[in-house]
Coordinates of C-alpha atoms and ligand atoms in Angstrom, one line a residue:
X1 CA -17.5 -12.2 -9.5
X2 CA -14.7 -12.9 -12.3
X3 CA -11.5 -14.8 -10.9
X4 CA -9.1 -12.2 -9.9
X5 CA -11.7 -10.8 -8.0
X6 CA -12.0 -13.8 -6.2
X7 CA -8.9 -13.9 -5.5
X8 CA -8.9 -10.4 -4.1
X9 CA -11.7 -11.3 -1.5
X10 CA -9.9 -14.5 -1.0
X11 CA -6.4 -12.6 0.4
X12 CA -8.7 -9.5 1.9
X13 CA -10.5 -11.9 4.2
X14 CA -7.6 -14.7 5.0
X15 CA -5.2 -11.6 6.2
X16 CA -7.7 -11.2 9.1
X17 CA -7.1 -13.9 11.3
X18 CA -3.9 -11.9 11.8
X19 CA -6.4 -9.7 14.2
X20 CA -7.5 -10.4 17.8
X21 CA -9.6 -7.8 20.3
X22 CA -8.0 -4.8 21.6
X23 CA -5.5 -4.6 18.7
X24 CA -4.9 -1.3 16.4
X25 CA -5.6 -1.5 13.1
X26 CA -4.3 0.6 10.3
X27 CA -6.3 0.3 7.0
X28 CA -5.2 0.2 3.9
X29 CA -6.2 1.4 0.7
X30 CA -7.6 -0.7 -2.3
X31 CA -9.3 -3.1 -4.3
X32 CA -7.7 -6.1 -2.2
X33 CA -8.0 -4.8 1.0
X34 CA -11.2 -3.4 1.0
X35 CA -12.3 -6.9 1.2
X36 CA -10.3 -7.3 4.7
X37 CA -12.2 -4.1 5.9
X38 CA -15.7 -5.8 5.2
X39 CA -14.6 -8.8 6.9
X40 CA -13.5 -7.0 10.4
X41 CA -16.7 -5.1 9.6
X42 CA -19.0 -8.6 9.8
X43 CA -16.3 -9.8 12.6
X44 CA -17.1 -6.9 15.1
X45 CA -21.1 -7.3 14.1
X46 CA -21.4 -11.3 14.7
X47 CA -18.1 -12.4 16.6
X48 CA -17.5 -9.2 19.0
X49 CA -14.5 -8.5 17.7
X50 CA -13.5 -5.5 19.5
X51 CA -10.4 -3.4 17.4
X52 CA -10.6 0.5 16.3
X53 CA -9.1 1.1 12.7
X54 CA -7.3 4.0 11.5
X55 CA -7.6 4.7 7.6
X56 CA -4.7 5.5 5.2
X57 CA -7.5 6.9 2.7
X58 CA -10.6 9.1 2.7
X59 CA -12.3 6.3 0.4
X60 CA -10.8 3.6 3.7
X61 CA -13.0 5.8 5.8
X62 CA -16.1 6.2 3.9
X63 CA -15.9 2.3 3.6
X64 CA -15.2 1.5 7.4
X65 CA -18.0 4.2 8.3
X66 CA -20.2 2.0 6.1
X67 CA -19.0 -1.3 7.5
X68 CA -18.9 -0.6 11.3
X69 CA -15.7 -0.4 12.3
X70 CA -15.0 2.4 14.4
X71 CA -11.8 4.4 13.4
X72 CA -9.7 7.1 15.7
X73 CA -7.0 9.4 14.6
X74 CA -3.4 8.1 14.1
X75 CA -2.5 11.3 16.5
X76 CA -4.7 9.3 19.2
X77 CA -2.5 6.4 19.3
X78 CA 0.6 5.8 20.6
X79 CA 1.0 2.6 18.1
X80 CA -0.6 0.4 15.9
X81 CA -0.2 -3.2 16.1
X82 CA -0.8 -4.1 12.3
X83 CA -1.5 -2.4 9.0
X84 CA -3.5 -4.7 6.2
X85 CA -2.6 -3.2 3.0
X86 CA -2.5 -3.9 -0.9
X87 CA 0.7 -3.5 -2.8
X88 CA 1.3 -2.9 -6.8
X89 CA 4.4 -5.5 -6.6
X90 CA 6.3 -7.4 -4.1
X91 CA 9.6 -8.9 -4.8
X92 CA 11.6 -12.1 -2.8
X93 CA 12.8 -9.5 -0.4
X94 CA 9.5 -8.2 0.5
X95 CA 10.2 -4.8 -0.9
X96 CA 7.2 -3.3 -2.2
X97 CA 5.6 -1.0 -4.9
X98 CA 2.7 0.5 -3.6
X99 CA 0.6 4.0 -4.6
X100 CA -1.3 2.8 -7.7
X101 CA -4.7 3.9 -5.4
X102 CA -2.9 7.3 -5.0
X103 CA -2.7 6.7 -1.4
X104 CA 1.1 6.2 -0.6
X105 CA 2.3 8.9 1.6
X106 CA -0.7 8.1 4.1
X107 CA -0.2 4.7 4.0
X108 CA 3.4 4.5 4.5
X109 CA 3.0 7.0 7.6
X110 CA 0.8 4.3 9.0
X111 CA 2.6 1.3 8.2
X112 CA 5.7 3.2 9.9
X113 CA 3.4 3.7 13.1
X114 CA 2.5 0.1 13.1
X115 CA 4.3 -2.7 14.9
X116 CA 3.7 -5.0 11.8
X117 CA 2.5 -5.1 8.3
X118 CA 0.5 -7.9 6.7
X119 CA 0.3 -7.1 2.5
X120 CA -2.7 -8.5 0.9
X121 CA -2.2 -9.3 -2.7
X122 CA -2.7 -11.7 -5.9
X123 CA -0.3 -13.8 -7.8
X124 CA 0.1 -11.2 -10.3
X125 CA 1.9 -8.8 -7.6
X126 CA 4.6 -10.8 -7.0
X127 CA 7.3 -10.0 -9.5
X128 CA 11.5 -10.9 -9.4
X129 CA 12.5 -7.3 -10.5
X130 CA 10.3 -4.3 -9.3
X131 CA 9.2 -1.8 -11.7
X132 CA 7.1 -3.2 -14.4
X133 CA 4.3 -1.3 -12.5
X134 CA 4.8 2.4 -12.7
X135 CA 6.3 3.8 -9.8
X136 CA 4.1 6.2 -7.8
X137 CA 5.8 9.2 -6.5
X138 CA 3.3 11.9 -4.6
X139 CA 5.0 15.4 -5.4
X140 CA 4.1 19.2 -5.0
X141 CA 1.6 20.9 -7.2
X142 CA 4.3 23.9 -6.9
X143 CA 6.4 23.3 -10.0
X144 CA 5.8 19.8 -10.3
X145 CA 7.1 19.7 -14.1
X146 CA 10.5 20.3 -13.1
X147 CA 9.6 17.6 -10.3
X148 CA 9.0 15.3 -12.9
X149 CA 12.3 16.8 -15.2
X150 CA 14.5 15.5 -12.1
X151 CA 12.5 12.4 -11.6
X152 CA 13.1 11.5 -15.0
X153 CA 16.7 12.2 -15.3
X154 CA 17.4 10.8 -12.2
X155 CA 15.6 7.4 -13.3
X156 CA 16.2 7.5 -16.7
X157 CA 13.1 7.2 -18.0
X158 CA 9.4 8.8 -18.9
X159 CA 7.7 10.3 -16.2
X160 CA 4.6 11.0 -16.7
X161 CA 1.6 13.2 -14.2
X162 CA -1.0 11.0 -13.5
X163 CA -4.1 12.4 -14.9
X164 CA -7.9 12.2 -14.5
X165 CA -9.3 13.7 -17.7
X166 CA -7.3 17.3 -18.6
X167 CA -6.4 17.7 -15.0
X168 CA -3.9 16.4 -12.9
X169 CA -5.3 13.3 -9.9
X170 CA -5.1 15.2 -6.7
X171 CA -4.5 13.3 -4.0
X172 CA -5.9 13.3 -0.3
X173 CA -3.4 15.3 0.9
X174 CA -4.0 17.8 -1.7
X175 CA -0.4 16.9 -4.4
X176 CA 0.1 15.6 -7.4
X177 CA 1.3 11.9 -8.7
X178 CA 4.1 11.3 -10.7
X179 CA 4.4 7.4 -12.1
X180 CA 7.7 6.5 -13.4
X181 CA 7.9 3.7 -16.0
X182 CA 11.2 2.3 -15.4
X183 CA 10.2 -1.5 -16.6
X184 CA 11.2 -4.2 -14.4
X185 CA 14.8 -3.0 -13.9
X186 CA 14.4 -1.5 -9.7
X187 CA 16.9 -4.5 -8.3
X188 CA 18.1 -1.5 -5.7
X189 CA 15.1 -0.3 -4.3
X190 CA 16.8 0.8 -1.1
X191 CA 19.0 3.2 -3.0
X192 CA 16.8 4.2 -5.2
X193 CA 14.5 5.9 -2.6
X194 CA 17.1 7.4 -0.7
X195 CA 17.8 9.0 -3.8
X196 CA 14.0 10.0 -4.8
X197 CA 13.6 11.4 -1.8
X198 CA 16.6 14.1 -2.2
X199 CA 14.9 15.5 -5.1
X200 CA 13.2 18.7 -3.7
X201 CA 9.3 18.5 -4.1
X202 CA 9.2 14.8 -4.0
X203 CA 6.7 14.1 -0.9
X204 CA 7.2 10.8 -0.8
X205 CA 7.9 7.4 -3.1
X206 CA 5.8 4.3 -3.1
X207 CA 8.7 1.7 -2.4
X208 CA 8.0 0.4 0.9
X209 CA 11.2 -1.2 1.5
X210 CA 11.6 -3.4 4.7
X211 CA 8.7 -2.9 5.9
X212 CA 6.2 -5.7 5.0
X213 CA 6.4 -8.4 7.4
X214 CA 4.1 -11.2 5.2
X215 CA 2.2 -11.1 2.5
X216 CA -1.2 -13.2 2.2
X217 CA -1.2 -13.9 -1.6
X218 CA -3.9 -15.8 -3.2
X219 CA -3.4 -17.8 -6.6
X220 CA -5.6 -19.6 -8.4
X221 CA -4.4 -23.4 -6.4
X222 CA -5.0 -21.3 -3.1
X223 CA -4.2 -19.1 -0.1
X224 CA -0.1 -18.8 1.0
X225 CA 1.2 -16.9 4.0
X226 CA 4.4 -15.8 3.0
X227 CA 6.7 -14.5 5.8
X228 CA 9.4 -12.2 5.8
X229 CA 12.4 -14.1 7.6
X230 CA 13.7 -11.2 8.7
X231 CA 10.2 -9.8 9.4
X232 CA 8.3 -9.0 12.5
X233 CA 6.1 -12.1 12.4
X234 CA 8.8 -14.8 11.7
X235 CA 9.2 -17.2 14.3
Ligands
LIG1 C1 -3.0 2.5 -3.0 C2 -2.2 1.3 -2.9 C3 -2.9 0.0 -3.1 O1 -2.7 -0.8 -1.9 C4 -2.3 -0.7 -4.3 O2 -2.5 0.1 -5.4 C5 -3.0 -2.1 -4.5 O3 -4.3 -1.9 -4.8 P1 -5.3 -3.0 -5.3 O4 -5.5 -4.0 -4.2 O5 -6.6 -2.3 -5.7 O6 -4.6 -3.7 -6.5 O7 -1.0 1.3 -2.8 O8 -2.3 3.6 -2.9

């Protein structure tokens, strides 16, 4: 396993000892946190760890299937207590660029569902100004050029469809992704997806902006647990 790797499995499995029995668990989508999902899998097989998981991802499922941990529909619950996630970026505010696994508009339903939200990430998400990562934005197959005309103009700069060979990346709810390349210049995430979300056949943005509650980042001198003051799970 080469070092970031590591790293990965070391914030995927650290972010679960923000889970007890009976909770909730939304489940996020990703190279980082597929590592958490393993872990609640060996938990419920060798500790009893009794939790049911709800997926943001069709890949989420097939892994938790795989794993053992038993998942319901979000529709089924009237909360969730936590969402483990990835993110793209996080900045000092704890405002987030997520959707590089094509997943966002799931996953931000679910983190909205749940009471908190625990990102899982390495030291090379954490960033001062968010945008250097492309910013994911699931629109409409319907037109979706002059989605991305609007997008751009609105941001100005490229826009590009992501693509998997000649054809647009479908994503599990059956749209399109748009990634912006702004560079690190998103200091106003808020406003910025207020105003991305105006823009008719936008679905949805991947700035997930106070929402994330800590982030469990792992660097090469070891584990943090950084808390959002103004989170959920400050003191
Ligand atoms: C998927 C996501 C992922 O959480 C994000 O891309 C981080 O993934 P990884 O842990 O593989 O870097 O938002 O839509």
């Amino acid at each position: 396993m080469d070092r970031v790797e590591a790293l990965k499995q070391q914030a995927g499995i650290a972010a679960c000892k923000f889970v007890t029995s009976g909770m909730k668990v939304g489940l996020g989508t990703g190279s980082t946190v597929k590592y958490t999902v393993i872990e609640l899998g060996r938990r419920i097989a060798e500790e009893g760890l009794a939790i049911v998981g709800v997926p943001t991802s069709l890949a989420t499922e097939q892994l938790a299937n795989k794993v053992g941990v038993p998942l319901v529909e979000l529709s089924e619950c009237s909360h969730l207590d936590i969402v483990i996630d990835g993110a793209d970026e996080f900045d000092s505010n704890f405002n987030l660029i997520k959707g590089g696994g094509a997943a966002l508009v799931r996953e931000k339903i679910v983190a909205q569902e749940s009471h908190s939200m625990v990102v899982v990430a390495d030291e090379r998400k954490m960033v001062d100004v968010l945008g250097a990562f492309p910013l994911p934005i699931e629109i409409t197959p319907f037109s979706y050029q002059a989605t991305i005309n609007q997008l751009s103009s609105l941001m100005n700069c490229r826009v590009n469809c992501r693509m998997s060979g000649d054809n647009p990346v479908t994503t599990d709810n059956g749209n399109y992704i748009a990634d912006a390349h702004c560079g690190p210049t998103l200091s106003n995430p808020i406003e910025l997806e207020i105003a991305i979300l105006k823009i008719a056949g936008v679905v949805q943005v991947g700035l997930f902006n106070n929402m994330c509650d800590v982030v469990v980042l792992a660097k090469h001198s070891g584990v943090e647990v950084l808390t959002n003051p103004d989170g959920r799970l400050s003191d």
